[in-house]
PDB file of C-alpha atoms in Angstrom:
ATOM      1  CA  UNK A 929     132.572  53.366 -17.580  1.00 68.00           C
ATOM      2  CA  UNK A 930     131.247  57.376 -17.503  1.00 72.00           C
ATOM      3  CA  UNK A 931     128.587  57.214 -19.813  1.00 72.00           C
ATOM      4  CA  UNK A 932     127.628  58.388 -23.112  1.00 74.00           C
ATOM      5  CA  UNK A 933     128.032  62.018 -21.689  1.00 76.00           C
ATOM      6  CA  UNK A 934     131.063  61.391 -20.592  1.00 76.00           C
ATOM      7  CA  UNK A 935     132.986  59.696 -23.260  1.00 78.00           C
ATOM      8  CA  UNK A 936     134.159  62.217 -25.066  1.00 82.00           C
ATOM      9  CA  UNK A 937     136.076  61.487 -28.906  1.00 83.00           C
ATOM     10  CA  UNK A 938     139.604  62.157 -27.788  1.00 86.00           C
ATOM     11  CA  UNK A 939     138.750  59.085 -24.699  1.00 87.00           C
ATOM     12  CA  UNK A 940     137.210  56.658 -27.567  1.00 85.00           C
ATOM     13  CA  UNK A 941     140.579  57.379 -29.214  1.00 85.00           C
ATOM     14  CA  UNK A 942     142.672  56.575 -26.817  1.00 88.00           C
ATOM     15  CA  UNK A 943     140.346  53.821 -25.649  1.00 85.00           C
ATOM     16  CA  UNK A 944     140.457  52.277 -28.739  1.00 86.00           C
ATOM     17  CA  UNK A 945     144.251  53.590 -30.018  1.00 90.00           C
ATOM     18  CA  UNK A 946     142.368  54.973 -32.764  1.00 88.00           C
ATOM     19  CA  UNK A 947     142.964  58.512 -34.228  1.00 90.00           C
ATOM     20  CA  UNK A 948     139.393  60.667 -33.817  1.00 87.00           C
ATOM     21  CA  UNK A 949     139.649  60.454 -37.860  1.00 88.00           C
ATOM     22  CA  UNK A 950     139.740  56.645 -38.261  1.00 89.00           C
ATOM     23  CA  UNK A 951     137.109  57.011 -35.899  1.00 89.00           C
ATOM     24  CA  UNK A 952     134.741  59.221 -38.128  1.00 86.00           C
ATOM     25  CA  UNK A 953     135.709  56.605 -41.047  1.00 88.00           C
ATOM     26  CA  UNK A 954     134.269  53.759 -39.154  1.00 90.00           C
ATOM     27  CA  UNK A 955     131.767  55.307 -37.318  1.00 90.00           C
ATOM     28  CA  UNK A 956     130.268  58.307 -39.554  1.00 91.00           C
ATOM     29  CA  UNK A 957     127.288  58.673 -37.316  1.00 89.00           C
ATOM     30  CA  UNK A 958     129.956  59.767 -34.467  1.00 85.00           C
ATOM     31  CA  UNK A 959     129.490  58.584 -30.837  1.00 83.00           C
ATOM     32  CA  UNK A 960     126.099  58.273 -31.329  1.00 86.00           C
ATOM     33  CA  UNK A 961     126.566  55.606 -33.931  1.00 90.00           C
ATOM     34  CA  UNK A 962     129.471  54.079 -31.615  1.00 87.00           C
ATOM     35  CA  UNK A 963     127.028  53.438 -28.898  1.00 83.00           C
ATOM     36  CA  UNK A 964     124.460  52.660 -30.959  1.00 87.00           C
ATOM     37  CA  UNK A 965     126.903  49.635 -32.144  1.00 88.00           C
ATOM     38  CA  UNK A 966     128.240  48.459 -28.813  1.00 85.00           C
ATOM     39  CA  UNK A 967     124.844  48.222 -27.277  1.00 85.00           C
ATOM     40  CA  UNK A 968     123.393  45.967 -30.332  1.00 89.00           C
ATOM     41  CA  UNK A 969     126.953  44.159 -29.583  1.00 89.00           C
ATOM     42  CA  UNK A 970     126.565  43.326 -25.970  1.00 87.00           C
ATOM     43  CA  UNK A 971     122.597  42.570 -26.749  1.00 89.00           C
ATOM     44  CA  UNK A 972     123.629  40.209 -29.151  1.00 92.00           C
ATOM     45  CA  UNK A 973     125.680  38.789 -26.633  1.00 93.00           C
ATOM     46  CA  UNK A 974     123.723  38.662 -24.275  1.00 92.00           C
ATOM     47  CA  UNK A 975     120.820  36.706 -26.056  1.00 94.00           C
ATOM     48  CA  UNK A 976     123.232  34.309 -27.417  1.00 96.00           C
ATOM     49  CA  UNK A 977     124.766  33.224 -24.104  1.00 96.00           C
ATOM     50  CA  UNK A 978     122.569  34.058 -21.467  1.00 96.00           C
ATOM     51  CA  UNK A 979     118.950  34.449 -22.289  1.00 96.00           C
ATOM     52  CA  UNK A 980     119.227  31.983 -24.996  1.00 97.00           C
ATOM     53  CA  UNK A 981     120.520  29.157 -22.922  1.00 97.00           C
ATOM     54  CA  UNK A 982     117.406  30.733 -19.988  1.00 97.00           C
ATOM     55  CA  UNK A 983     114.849  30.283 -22.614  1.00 97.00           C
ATOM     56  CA  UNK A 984     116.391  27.107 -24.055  1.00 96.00           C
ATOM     57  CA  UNK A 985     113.867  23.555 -23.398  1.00 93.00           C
ATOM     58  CA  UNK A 986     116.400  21.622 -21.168  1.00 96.00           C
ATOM     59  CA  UNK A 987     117.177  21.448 -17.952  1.00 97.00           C
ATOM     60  CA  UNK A 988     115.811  24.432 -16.115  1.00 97.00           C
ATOM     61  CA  UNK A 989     118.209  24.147 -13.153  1.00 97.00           C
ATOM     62  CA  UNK A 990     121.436  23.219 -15.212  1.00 97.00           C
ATOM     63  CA  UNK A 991     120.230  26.542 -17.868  1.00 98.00           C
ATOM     64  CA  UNK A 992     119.943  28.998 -14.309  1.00 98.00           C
ATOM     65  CA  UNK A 993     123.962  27.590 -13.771  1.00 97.00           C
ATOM     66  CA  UNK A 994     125.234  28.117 -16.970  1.00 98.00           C
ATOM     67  CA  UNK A 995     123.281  31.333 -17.620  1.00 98.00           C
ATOM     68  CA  UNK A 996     124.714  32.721 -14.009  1.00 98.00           C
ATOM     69  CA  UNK A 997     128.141  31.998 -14.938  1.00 98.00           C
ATOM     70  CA  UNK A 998     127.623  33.857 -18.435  1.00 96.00           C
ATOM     71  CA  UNK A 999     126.631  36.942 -16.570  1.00 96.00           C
ATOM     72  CA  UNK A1000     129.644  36.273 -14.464  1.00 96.00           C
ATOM     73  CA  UNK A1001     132.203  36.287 -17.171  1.00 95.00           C
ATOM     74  CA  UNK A1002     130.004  39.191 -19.198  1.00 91.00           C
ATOM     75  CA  UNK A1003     130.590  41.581 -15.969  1.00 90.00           C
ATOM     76  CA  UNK A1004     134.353  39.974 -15.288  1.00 89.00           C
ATOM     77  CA  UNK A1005     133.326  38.925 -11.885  1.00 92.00           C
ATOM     78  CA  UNK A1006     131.278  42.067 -10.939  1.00 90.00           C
ATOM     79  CA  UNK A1007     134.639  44.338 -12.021  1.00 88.00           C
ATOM     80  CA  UNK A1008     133.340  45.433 -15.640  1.00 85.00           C
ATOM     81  CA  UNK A1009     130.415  48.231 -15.799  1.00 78.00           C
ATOM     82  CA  UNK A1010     127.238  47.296 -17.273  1.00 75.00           C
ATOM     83  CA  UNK A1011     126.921  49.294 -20.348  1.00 75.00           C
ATOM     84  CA  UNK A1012     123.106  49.349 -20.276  1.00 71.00           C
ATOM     85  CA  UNK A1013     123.569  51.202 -16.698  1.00 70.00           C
ATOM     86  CA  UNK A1014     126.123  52.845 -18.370  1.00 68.00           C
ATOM     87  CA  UNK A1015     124.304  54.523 -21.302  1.00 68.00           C
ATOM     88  CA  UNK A1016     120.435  54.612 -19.038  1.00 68.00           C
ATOM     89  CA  UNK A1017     122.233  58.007 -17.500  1.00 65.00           C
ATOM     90  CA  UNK A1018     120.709  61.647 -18.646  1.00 66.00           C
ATOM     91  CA  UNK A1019     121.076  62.120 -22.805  1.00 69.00           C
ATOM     92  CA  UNK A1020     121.793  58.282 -23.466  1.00 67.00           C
ATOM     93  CA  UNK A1021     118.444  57.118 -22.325  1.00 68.00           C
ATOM     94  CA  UNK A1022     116.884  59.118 -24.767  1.00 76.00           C
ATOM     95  CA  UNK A1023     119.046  58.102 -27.162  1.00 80.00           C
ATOM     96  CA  UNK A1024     119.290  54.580 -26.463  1.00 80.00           C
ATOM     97  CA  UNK A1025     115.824  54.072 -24.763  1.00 80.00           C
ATOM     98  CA  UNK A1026     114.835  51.366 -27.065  1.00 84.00           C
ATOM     99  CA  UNK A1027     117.727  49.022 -27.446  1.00 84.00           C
ATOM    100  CA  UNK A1028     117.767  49.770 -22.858  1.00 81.00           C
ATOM    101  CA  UNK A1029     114.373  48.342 -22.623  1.00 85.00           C
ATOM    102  CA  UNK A1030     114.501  45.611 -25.386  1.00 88.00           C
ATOM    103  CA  UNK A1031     117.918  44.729 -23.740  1.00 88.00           C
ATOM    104  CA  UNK A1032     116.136  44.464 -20.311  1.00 90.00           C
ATOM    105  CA  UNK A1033     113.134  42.546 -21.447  1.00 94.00           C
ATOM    106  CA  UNK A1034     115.089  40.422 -23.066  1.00 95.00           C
ATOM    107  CA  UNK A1035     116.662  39.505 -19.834  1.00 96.00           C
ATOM    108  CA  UNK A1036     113.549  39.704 -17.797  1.00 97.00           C
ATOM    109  CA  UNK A1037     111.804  37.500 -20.311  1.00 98.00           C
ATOM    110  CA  UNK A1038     114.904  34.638 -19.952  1.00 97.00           C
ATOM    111  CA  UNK A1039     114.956  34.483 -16.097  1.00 98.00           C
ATOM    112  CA  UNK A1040     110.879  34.418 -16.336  1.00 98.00           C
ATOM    113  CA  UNK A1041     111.146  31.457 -18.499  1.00 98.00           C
ATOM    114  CA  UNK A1042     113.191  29.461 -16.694  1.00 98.00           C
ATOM    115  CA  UNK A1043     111.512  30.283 -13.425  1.00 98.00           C
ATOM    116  CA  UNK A1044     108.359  29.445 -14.880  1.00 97.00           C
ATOM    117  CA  UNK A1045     110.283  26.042 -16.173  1.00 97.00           C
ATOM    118  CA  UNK A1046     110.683  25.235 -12.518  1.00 97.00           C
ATOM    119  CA  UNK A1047     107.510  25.605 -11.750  1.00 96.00           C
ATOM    120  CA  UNK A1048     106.457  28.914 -10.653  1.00 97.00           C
ATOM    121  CA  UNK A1049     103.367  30.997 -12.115  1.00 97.00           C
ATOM    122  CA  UNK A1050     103.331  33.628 -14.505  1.00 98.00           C
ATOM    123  CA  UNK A1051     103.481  35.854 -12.038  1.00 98.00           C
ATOM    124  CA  UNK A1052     105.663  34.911  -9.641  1.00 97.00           C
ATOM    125  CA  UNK A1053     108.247  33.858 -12.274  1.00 98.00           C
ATOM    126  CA  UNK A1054     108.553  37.481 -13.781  1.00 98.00           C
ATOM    127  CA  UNK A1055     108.715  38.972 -10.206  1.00 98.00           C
ATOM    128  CA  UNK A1056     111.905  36.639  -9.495  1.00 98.00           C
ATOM    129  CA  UNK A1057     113.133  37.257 -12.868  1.00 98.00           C
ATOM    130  CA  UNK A1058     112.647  41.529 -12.033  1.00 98.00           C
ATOM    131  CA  UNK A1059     114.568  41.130  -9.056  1.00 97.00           C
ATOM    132  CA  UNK A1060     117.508  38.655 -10.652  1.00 97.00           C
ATOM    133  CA  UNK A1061     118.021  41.980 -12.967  1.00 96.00           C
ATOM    134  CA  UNK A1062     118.006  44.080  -9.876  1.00 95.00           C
ATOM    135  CA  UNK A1063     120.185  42.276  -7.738  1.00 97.00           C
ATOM    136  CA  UNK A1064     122.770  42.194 -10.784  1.00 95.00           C
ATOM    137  CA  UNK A1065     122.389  46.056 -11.313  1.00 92.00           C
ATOM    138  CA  UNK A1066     122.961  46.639  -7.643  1.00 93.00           C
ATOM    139  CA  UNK A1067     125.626  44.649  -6.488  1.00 95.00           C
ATOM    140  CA  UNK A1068     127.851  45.877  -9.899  1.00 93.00           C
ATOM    141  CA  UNK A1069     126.971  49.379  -8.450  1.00 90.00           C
ATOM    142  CA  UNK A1070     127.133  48.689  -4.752  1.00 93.00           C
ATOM    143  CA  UNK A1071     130.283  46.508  -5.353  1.00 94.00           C
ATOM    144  CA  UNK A1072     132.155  48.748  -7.643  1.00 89.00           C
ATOM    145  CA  UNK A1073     131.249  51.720  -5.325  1.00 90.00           C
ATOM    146  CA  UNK A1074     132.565  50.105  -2.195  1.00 94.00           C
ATOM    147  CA  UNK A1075     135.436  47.770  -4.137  1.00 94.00           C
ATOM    148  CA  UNK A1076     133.730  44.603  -2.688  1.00 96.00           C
ATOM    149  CA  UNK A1077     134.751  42.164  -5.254  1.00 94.00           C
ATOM    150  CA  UNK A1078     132.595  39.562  -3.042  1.00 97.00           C
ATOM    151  CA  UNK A1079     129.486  41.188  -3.136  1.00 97.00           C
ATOM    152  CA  UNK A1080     128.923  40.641  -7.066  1.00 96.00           C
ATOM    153  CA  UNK A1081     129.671  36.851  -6.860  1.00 97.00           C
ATOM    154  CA  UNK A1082     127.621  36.664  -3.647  1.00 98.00           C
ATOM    155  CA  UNK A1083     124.554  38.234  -5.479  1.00 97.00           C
ATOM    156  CA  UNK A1084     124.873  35.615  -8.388  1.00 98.00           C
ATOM    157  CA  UNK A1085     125.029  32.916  -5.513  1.00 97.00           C
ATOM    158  CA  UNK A1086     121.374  34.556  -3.693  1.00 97.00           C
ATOM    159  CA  UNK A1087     119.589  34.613  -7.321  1.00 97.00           C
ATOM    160  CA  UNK A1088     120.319  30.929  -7.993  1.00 97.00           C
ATOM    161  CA  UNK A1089     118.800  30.090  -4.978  1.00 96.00           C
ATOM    162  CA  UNK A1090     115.828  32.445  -4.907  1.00 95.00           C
ATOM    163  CA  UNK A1091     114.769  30.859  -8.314  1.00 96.00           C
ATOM    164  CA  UNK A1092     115.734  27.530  -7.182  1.00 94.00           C
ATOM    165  CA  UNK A1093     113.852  27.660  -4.252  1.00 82.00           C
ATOM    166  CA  UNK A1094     110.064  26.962  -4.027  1.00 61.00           C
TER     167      UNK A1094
END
C-alpha cells in the first residue's frame, strides 16, 4: 500500500503482529528479502490462476471469464493495491526490476495468447493484451484515488469485450 520506501520495519511488524526480531529470523535479508518473497508469491499466483488458465488450450472465451474473475478476486474487487505498482515506485524498481517485468510479461504473454486463440494476429493480440494490463493498472489507481468501487469492475467488464470483439 506505500511502497517499498515506505514500509518501514516497525509497519511490517505491526502489519504482520510480528516483533522486528522474529522478523530478522525469518527474513535475514531484511525488507529487501521480504519483498523479494511477496513478489515471487503473488507471481506465483498469478501464473497459477490467471495466466495459466489464459495460456491454457480450451476454450478461449470461457479462459478470458475465468481469468477476469481471478484478477477480480486477486485485487478484491479493485479495493487491494497491486503490489507490482506498488514496489515499480523510486528504489523498488531497481530492486525489483526483474521479477516487475517478468511479472508483467507474464501477464502480457497470457492475454496475447488467448487473444491470439480467438483469432487475432500476433500483433494485434499483444496490443489488446498491453492495454488489458493498462486498463487494470489504471482503474486500481484511478478507482482507489477517487473511491469509485465501480470503475475497477467496469474496466474488467470493457477488457472482456475488447478481446472478445473482432
Amino acid at each position: 500500500q506505500v511502497g517499498y520506501e515506505g514500509a518501514s520495519l516497525e509497519e511490517l511488524a505491526k502489519a504482520t503482529g510480528l516483533r522486528k526480531s522474529s522478523l530478522y529470523h525469518r527474513f535475514p535479508g531484511g525488507k529487501k528479502q521480504m519483498a523479494e518473497e511477496v513478489l515471487k508469491f503473488a507471481f506465483e499466483w498469478v501464473k497459477k490462476n490467471i495466466t495459466g488458465v489464459l495460456k491454457r488450450d480450451t476454450n478461449p472465451e470461457k479462459r478470458l471469464k475465468v481469468a477476469l474473475k481471478a484478477v477480480d478476486e486477486l485485487y478484491a474487487g479493485g479495493q487491494s493495491a497491486c503490489i507490482l505498482r506498488a514496489l515499480s515506485m523510486d528504489t523498488g524498481l531497481d530492486l525489483f526490476s526483474t521479477l516487475i517485468t517478468g511479472a508483467f510479461d507474464e501477464l502480457v504473454d497470457g492475454f496475447s495468447k488467448v487473444a491470439e486463440d480467438l483469432g487475432y494476429s500476433k500483433s494485434t493480440a499483444r496490443r489488446k493484451a498491453e492495454n488489458a494490463i493498462i486498463k487494470i493498472q489504471g482503474a486500481l489507481i484511478v478507482g482507489r484515488g477517487t473511491g469509485n468501487a465501480l470503475i475497477f469492475p467496469r474496466a474488467l467488464k470493457e477488457i472482456k469485450k475488447s478481446i472478445l470483439r473482432k
